[in-house]
Short mmCIF file of C-alpha atoms in Angstrom, two decimals:
data_model
loop_
_atom_site.label_atom_id
_atom_site.label_comp_id
_atom_site.label_asym_id
_atom_site.label_seq_id
_atom_site.Cartn_x
_atom_site.Cartn_y
_atom_site.Cartn_z
CA MET T 1 5.01 5.59 -18.56
CA ILE T 2 1.38 6.52 -17.85
CA LYS T 3 0.61 10.05 -19.03
CA THR T 4 -1.27 11.90 -16.31
CA ALA T 5 -3.24 15.14 -16.29
CA ILE T 6 -3.94 17.06 -13.08
CA LEU T 7 -6.81 19.55 -12.91
CA GLY T 8 -6.47 21.95 -10.00
CA ALA T 9 -2.72 21.42 -9.98
CA SER T 10 -1.93 24.69 -8.20
CA GLY T 11 -3.98 23.89 -5.08
CA TYR T 12 -2.85 22.04 -1.98
CA VAL T 13 -4.11 18.69 -3.27
CA GLY T 14 -2.61 19.34 -6.68
CA GLY T 15 0.74 20.12 -5.09
CA GLU T 16 0.57 16.94 -3.04
CA LEU T 17 -0.25 14.91 -6.16
CA LEU T 18 2.82 16.37 -7.85
CA ARG T 19 5.02 15.63 -4.85
CA LEU T 20 3.85 12.02 -4.67
CA LEU T 21 4.19 11.47 -8.40
CA THR T 22 7.90 12.32 -8.20
CA ALA T 23 8.31 9.00 -6.33
CA HIS T 24 6.03 7.02 -8.65
CA GLY T 25 7.95 5.01 -11.22
CA GLY T 26 4.97 4.44 -13.49
CA MET T 27 3.20 7.80 -13.79
CA ALA T 28 4.35 11.08 -15.31
CA ALA T 29 2.70 14.46 -14.63
CA THR T 30 2.13 15.31 -18.30
CA ARG T 31 -0.46 18.11 -18.25
CA LEU T 32 -0.86 20.52 -15.33
CA PHE T 33 -4.05 22.56 -15.46
CA ALA T 34 -4.66 25.49 -13.12
CA SER T 35 -6.80 28.17 -14.70
CA SER T 36 -6.30 30.70 -11.90
CA ASN T 37 -2.53 30.30 -12.15
CA ALA T 38 -2.17 29.62 -15.88
CA GLY T 39 1.23 30.70 -17.10
CA GLN T 40 2.80 30.59 -13.64
CA SER T 41 5.70 28.22 -13.07
CA VAL T 42 5.32 25.28 -10.72
CA ALA T 43 8.29 26.61 -8.75
CA THR T 44 6.53 29.94 -8.19
CA VAL T 45 3.30 28.43 -6.90
CA HIS T 46 4.81 25.37 -5.19
CA PRO T 47 8.36 26.41 -4.22
CA HIS T 48 8.98 23.08 -2.48
CA LEU T 49 8.61 21.38 -5.88
CA GLY T 50 11.00 23.68 -7.73
CA LEU T 51 13.82 21.16 -8.01
CA ALA T 52 11.48 18.40 -9.19
CA PHE T 53 9.70 20.56 -11.80
CA PRO T 54 12.22 23.30 -12.70
CA LYS T 55 10.86 24.14 -16.16
CA ARG T 56 7.17 23.34 -15.84
CA SER T 57 4.30 25.83 -15.84
CA PHE T 58 0.57 25.56 -15.36
CA GLU T 59 -1.78 25.84 -18.31
CA ALA T 60 -5.39 26.87 -18.76
CA TRP T 61 -8.02 24.27 -19.51
CA ALA T 62 -9.19 24.01 -23.10
CA PRO T 63 -11.46 21.55 -24.92
CA GLY T 64 -9.54 18.56 -26.19
CA ALA T 65 -6.75 19.12 -23.68
CA LEU T 66 -6.89 15.51 -22.46
CA ALA T 67 -5.87 14.03 -25.82
CA GLY T 68 -3.10 11.51 -25.28
CA CYS T 69 -3.61 11.31 -21.50
CA ASP T 70 -4.13 7.92 -19.91
CA LEU T 71 -5.21 9.14 -16.47
CA VAL T 72 -6.85 12.26 -15.06
CA PHE T 73 -6.72 13.48 -11.48
CA ALA T 74 -9.42 16.09 -10.92
CA ALA T 75 -8.92 18.14 -7.75
CA LEU T 76 -11.63 20.72 -8.39
CA PRO T 77 -14.34 22.37 -6.27
CA HIS T 78 -17.71 20.62 -6.23
CA GLY T 79 -19.82 21.38 -9.27
CA GLU T 80 -16.95 21.73 -11.73
CA THR T 81 -16.54 18.06 -12.64
CA GLN T 82 -20.18 17.96 -13.78
CA ASN T 83 -19.36 20.67 -16.31
CA LEU T 84 -16.42 18.66 -17.65
CA ALA T 85 -18.01 15.22 -17.47
CA ASP T 86 -18.57 14.84 -21.22
CA GLU T 87 -14.96 15.76 -21.93
CA PHE T 88 -13.74 13.29 -19.31
CA VAL T 89 -15.84 10.39 -20.59
CA ALA T 90 -15.03 11.10 -24.24
CA SER T 91 -11.30 11.17 -23.55
CA GLY T 92 -11.25 7.45 -22.75
CA ALA T 93 -8.82 8.13 -19.91
CA LYS T 94 -9.19 6.72 -16.42
CA ILE T 95 -10.65 9.41 -14.15
CA VAL T 96 -10.14 9.88 -10.41
CA ASP T 97 -12.27 12.78 -9.19
CA LEU T 98 -11.81 14.28 -5.73
CA GLY T 99 -14.80 16.60 -6.00
CA ALA T 100 -18.13 15.72 -4.46
CA ASP T 101 -20.02 15.67 -7.76
CA PHE T 102 -20.23 11.90 -8.20
CA ARG T 103 -19.70 10.48 -4.71
CA LEU T 104 -23.34 10.17 -3.73
CA GLU T 105 -25.80 7.60 -5.01
CA THR T 106 -28.71 9.86 -5.97
CA SER T 107 -29.22 13.34 -7.37
CA GLU T 108 -31.72 13.96 -4.58
CA ASP T 109 -29.02 13.41 -1.97
CA TYR T 110 -26.69 15.75 -3.84
CA ALA T 111 -29.34 18.47 -4.07
CA HIS T 112 -30.16 18.14 -0.38
CA TRP T 113 -26.60 18.34 0.93
CA TYR T 114 -25.08 20.68 -1.66
CA GLY T 115 -28.03 22.99 -2.17
CA GLU T 116 -28.16 22.78 -5.95
CA ALA T 117 -29.48 20.45 -8.64
CA HIS T 118 -27.14 17.84 -10.08
CA SER T 119 -26.64 18.53 -13.80
CA ARG T 120 -25.53 15.02 -14.79
CA PRO T 121 -27.51 12.55 -12.65
CA GLU T 122 -27.34 9.88 -15.36
CA LEU T 123 -23.60 9.51 -14.65
CA LEU T 124 -23.88 8.94 -10.90
CA GLY T 125 -24.08 5.17 -11.27
CA ARG T 126 -20.98 5.04 -13.44
CA PHE T 127 -18.62 6.36 -10.75
CA VAL T 128 -17.26 3.94 -8.14
CA TYR T 129 -16.83 5.29 -4.62
CA GLY T 130 -13.07 5.27 -4.26
CA LEU T 131 -12.32 3.89 -0.81
CA PRO T 132 -10.07 0.88 -1.52
CA GLU T 133 -10.61 -0.73 1.87
CA VAL T 134 -14.32 -1.02 0.98
CA ASN T 135 -14.52 -1.11 -2.83
CA ARG T 136 -11.16 -2.49 -3.98
CA ASP T 137 -12.53 -4.96 -6.55
CA ALA T 138 -14.92 -2.43 -8.06
CA ILE T 139 -12.17 0.18 -8.30
CA LYS T 140 -9.92 -2.26 -10.15
CA SER T 141 -12.40 -2.54 -13.01
CA ALA T 142 -13.61 1.08 -12.98
CA GLN T 143 -13.12 3.76 -15.60
CA LEU T 144 -14.52 6.49 -13.35
CA VAL T 145 -13.82 6.78 -9.63
CA ALA T 146 -15.05 9.37 -7.13
CA ALA T 147 -12.56 9.60 -4.28
CA PRO T 148 -14.12 10.09 -0.82
CA GLY T 149 -13.96 13.20 1.28
CA CYS T 150 -11.31 13.34 3.98
CA TYR T 151 -13.67 13.27 6.96
CA PRO T 152 -15.73 10.33 5.61
CA THR T 153 -12.53 8.40 4.94
CA ALA T 154 -11.50 8.63 8.59
CA ALA T 155 -14.98 7.94 9.97
CA THR T 156 -15.65 5.01 7.63
CA LEU T 157 -12.35 3.33 8.40
CA ALA T 158 -12.98 3.67 12.14
CA LEU T 159 -16.63 2.58 12.26
CA ARG T 160 -17.65 0.49 9.26
CA PRO T 161 -16.08 -2.81 10.39
CA LEU T 162 -17.76 -2.40 13.78
CA VAL T 163 -21.27 -1.85 12.43
CA GLU T 164 -20.82 -4.60 9.83
CA ALA T 165 -19.72 -7.03 12.56
CA GLY T 166 -22.92 -6.22 14.46
CA ILE T 167 -21.19 -5.06 17.63
CA ALA T 168 -21.98 -1.36 17.04
CA SER T 169 -25.44 0.01 16.42
CA ARG T 170 -25.96 2.08 13.30
CA ASP T 171 -28.34 4.26 15.30
CA GLY T 172 -26.82 7.06 17.32
CA LEU T 173 -23.39 7.18 15.67
CA ILE T 174 -21.45 10.30 16.64
CA ILE T 175 -18.36 11.54 14.82
CA ASP T 176 -16.31 14.42 16.20
CA ALA T 177 -13.38 15.20 13.93
CA ALA T 178 -10.74 17.91 13.75
CA SER T 179 -8.93 18.89 10.55
CA GLY T 180 -5.88 20.91 9.69
CA VAL T 181 -6.41 24.22 7.91
CA SER T 182 -5.24 22.86 4.54
CA GLY T 183 -8.59 21.07 4.39
CA ALA T 184 -10.19 24.43 3.69
CA GLY T 185 -8.15 24.83 0.51
CA ARG T 186 -5.54 27.33 -0.56
CA GLY T 187 -7.78 30.36 -0.89
CA ALA T 188 -7.50 32.76 2.05
CA SER T 189 -10.51 33.61 4.19
CA ALA T 190 -11.16 35.45 7.42
CA GLY T 191 -11.67 32.17 9.26
CA THR T 192 -8.51 30.45 8.09
CA HIS T 193 -5.75 33.06 8.27
CA PHE T 194 -3.09 32.72 10.96
CA CYS T 195 -4.58 35.14 13.48
CA ALA T 196 -7.94 33.34 13.39
CA VAL T 197 -6.57 29.81 13.69
CA ASP T 198 -3.47 30.04 15.87
CA GLY T 199 -4.16 28.96 19.45
CA SER T 200 -7.82 28.28 18.76
CA LEU T 201 -10.10 25.30 18.11
CA ARG T 202 -13.59 25.75 16.71
CA ALA T 203 -16.50 23.69 15.50
CA TYR T 204 -18.29 24.50 12.26
CA GLY T 205 -20.91 23.07 9.92
CA LEU T 206 -23.15 22.10 12.84
CA LEU T 207 -25.74 19.41 11.99
CA ASP T 208 -25.53 19.77 8.22
CA HIS T 209 -21.94 19.45 7.07
CA ARG T 210 -21.91 18.04 3.54
CA HIS T 211 -19.66 15.11 4.39
CA THR T 212 -22.48 13.72 6.55
CA ALA T 213 -24.05 12.44 3.33
CA GLU T 214 -21.10 10.15 2.63
CA MET T 215 -21.08 8.90 6.21
CA ARG T 216 -24.77 8.03 5.94
CA MET T 217 -24.04 6.16 2.72
CA MET T 218 -21.08 4.21 4.11
CA LEU T 219 -22.27 3.60 7.68
CA GLY T 220 -26.05 3.56 7.49
CA GLY T 221 -28.35 5.20 10.00
CA GLU T 222 -28.19 8.91 10.72
CA PRO T 223 -24.74 9.79 12.09
CA LEU T 224 -24.26 13.08 13.92
CA PHE T 225 -21.09 14.68 12.57
CA THR T 226 -19.36 17.73 13.98
CA PRO T 227 -16.19 18.96 12.25
CA HIS T 228 -13.61 21.17 13.96
CA LEU T 229 -10.85 23.38 12.61
CA ALA T 230 -7.59 22.72 14.43
CA PRO T 231 -4.50 24.98 14.57
CA MET T 232 -2.32 22.72 12.41
CA SER T 233 -1.49 22.62 8.73
CA ARG T 234 -2.63 19.09 7.93
CA GLY T 235 -4.15 16.00 9.50
CA ILE T 236 -7.51 14.67 10.68
CA LEU T 237 -8.33 13.10 14.01
CA ALA T 238 -11.79 11.53 14.11
CA THR T 239 -13.15 10.40 17.47
CA CYS T 240 -16.22 8.26 16.83
CA TYR T 241 -18.84 6.92 19.25
CA ALA T 242 -21.34 4.08 18.84
CA ARG T 243 -23.76 2.22 21.07
CA ALA T 244 -22.50 -1.30 21.64
CA ASN T 245 -25.01 -4.08 20.94
CA ARG T 246 -23.21 -6.31 23.44
CA ALA T 247 -19.98 -6.62 25.38
CA CYS T 248 -17.25 -6.80 22.76
CA ASP T 249 -13.65 -6.22 21.74
CA PRO T 250 -13.77 -3.59 18.97
CA LEU T 251 -9.99 -3.46 18.74
CA ALA T 252 -9.92 -7.13 17.78
CA VAL T 253 -12.59 -6.52 15.14
CA LEU T 254 -10.57 -3.71 13.58
CA ARG T 255 -7.40 -5.79 13.65
CA GLU T 256 -9.10 -8.63 11.83
CA ALA T 257 -10.77 -6.32 9.31
CA TYR T 258 -7.55 -4.57 8.34
CA ALA T 259 -5.04 -7.39 8.82
CA ASP T 260 -4.14 -7.43 5.12
CA GLU T 261 -4.56 -3.73 4.36
CA PRO T 262 -1.30 -2.05 3.30
CA PHE T 263 -2.16 1.42 4.60
CA VAL T 264 -4.12 0.79 7.80
CA HIS T 265 -2.45 0.24 11.17
CA VAL T 266 -4.53 -0.83 14.17
CA GLY T 267 -2.89 -0.47 17.57
CA GLU T 268 -3.45 -0.01 21.28
CA ALA T 269 -2.18 3.56 21.49
CA PRO T 270 -4.54 6.43 20.69
CA PRO T 271 -3.31 7.68 17.30
CA GLU T 272 -1.97 11.15 16.61
CA THR T 273 -2.22 13.14 13.40
CA LYS T 274 1.56 13.64 13.31
CA TRP T 275 2.04 9.90 12.76
CA ALA T 276 0.31 10.13 9.37
CA THR T 277 1.76 13.42 8.12
CA GLY T 278 3.00 13.10 4.54
CA SER T 279 1.83 9.51 4.21
CA ASN T 280 -1.12 7.51 2.92
CA ALA T 281 -1.46 5.72 6.25
CA ALA T 282 -4.45 5.51 8.57
CA PHE T 283 -3.91 4.80 12.26
CA LEU T 284 -6.81 3.32 14.27
CA THR T 285 -7.69 2.22 17.75
CA ALA T 286 -10.93 1.34 19.56
CA ARG T 287 -12.32 0.55 23.02
CA TYR T 288 -15.51 -0.81 24.59
CA ASP T 289 -16.68 1.01 27.70
CA GLN T 290 -18.61 -1.36 29.96
CA ARG T 291 -19.76 1.49 32.21
CA THR T 292 -21.67 3.32 29.46
CA GLY T 293 -22.18 0.50 26.95
CA MET T 294 -20.46 2.61 24.32
CA ILE T 295 -17.68 2.02 21.80
CA VAL T 296 -15.11 4.69 21.00
CA ALA T 297 -13.10 4.33 17.78
CA ILE T 298 -10.40 6.79 16.73
CA ALA T 299 -8.76 7.36 13.35
CA ALA T 300 -5.85 9.61 12.38
CA ILE T 301 -5.00 10.36 8.75
CA ASP T 302 -3.33 13.09 6.72
CA ASN T 303 -6.16 15.02 5.07
CA LEU T 304 -3.93 15.67 2.05
CA GLY T 305 -2.67 12.06 2.00
CA LYS T 306 -5.17 9.27 2.69
CA GLY T 307 -7.82 12.00 2.75
CA ALA T 308 -7.05 13.27 -0.74
CA ALA T 309 -3.99 12.94 -3.02
CA GLY T 310 -2.65 9.69 -1.58
CA GLN T 311 -6.02 8.00 -1.86
CA MET T 312 -6.40 9.25 -5.44
CA ILE T 313 -3.10 7.65 -6.39
CA GLN T 314 -3.99 4.46 -4.51
CA CYS T 315 -7.20 4.25 -6.56
CA ALA T 316 -5.36 5.00 -9.80
CA ASN T 317 -2.84 2.25 -9.09
CA LEU T 318 -5.69 -0.23 -8.70
CA MET T 319 -7.47 0.99 -11.84
CA LEU T 320 -4.31 0.61 -13.90
CA GLY T 321 -3.24 -2.77 -12.54
CA LEU T 322 -0.18 -1.36 -10.81
CA ASP T 323 1.23 -2.12 -7.38
CA GLU T 324 -1.33 -0.54 -5.07
CA SER T 325 1.38 1.14 -3.00
CA ALA T 326 3.36 2.61 -5.93
CA GLY T 327 4.41 6.17 -5.20
CA LEU T 328 2.98 6.03 -1.68
CA THR T 329 4.43 5.58 1.78
CA THR T 330 3.12 4.29 5.10
CA CYS T 331 5.70 6.35 7.00
CA GLY T 332 4.76 9.73 8.41
CA VAL T 333 7.12 12.67 8.94
CA CYS T 334 7.76 13.09 12.65
CA PRO T 335 8.66 15.25 14.48
#
């Protein structure tokens, strides 16, 4: 049994990691770190996990705490993994980091999009960008993996095969995407409480949302990304637009690109976020519009699944030589 540590175990992603690990036959949640909730029981913070973890509590981080762990899931705010990087590397454990600290290729990009200097730029090249549908072979041999953001996961899956096939221009890419409120994290704020979100849809992060950096890296060009907060708990729907270089069948391109992918379904019907809820699945469709010469490609994922915890486990399975789908499901919870 692979001994696993989770940092940020009391957050939404941490809770989802714990839920998924209950169905994983090869990994055990050995150490559960949550400094803000240290000493609290799992059942108190995550009541839905009370039967699975009846006697477990969260602990505070301390130096040397990773001794004996084979795998670390870090679900921490950006900036925190840099502070722990030496401890992570020295532990010898496999690391899957969901923070933004090591996703980008250069410290200059990080400073531009995150507004602060990167403290460990020499480690950037050692982390593999953890999108299996793009970097599967590299992930398999990696010690350190930086899992993508939820929005870039959806946009990359929808658009990358089209630009790589040459039917979609890298110039003028537009991504409009809506996320459930869980994407903002567990901490309450004026913009995410019930009265602010219920019955409303709003855009935010205009022109400079941080996830744009990952989209630039994975798609090329200068994509225009506008995120929206939707009145739902979880899910992402990304509607993406590209100039077509010629008359084409983008749906056929997506079908060919993902024909052997275990977690990507390409179909005629416009996907809905509900289809992916609770799963690691991504649902895609695409069309070419002869009238405007544009391509529209749509992706639906669960922001806590394929957009976070599910993708982290998928990467870990690859890193450890396990069945890629271990502990994961392609079936959403609907209705």
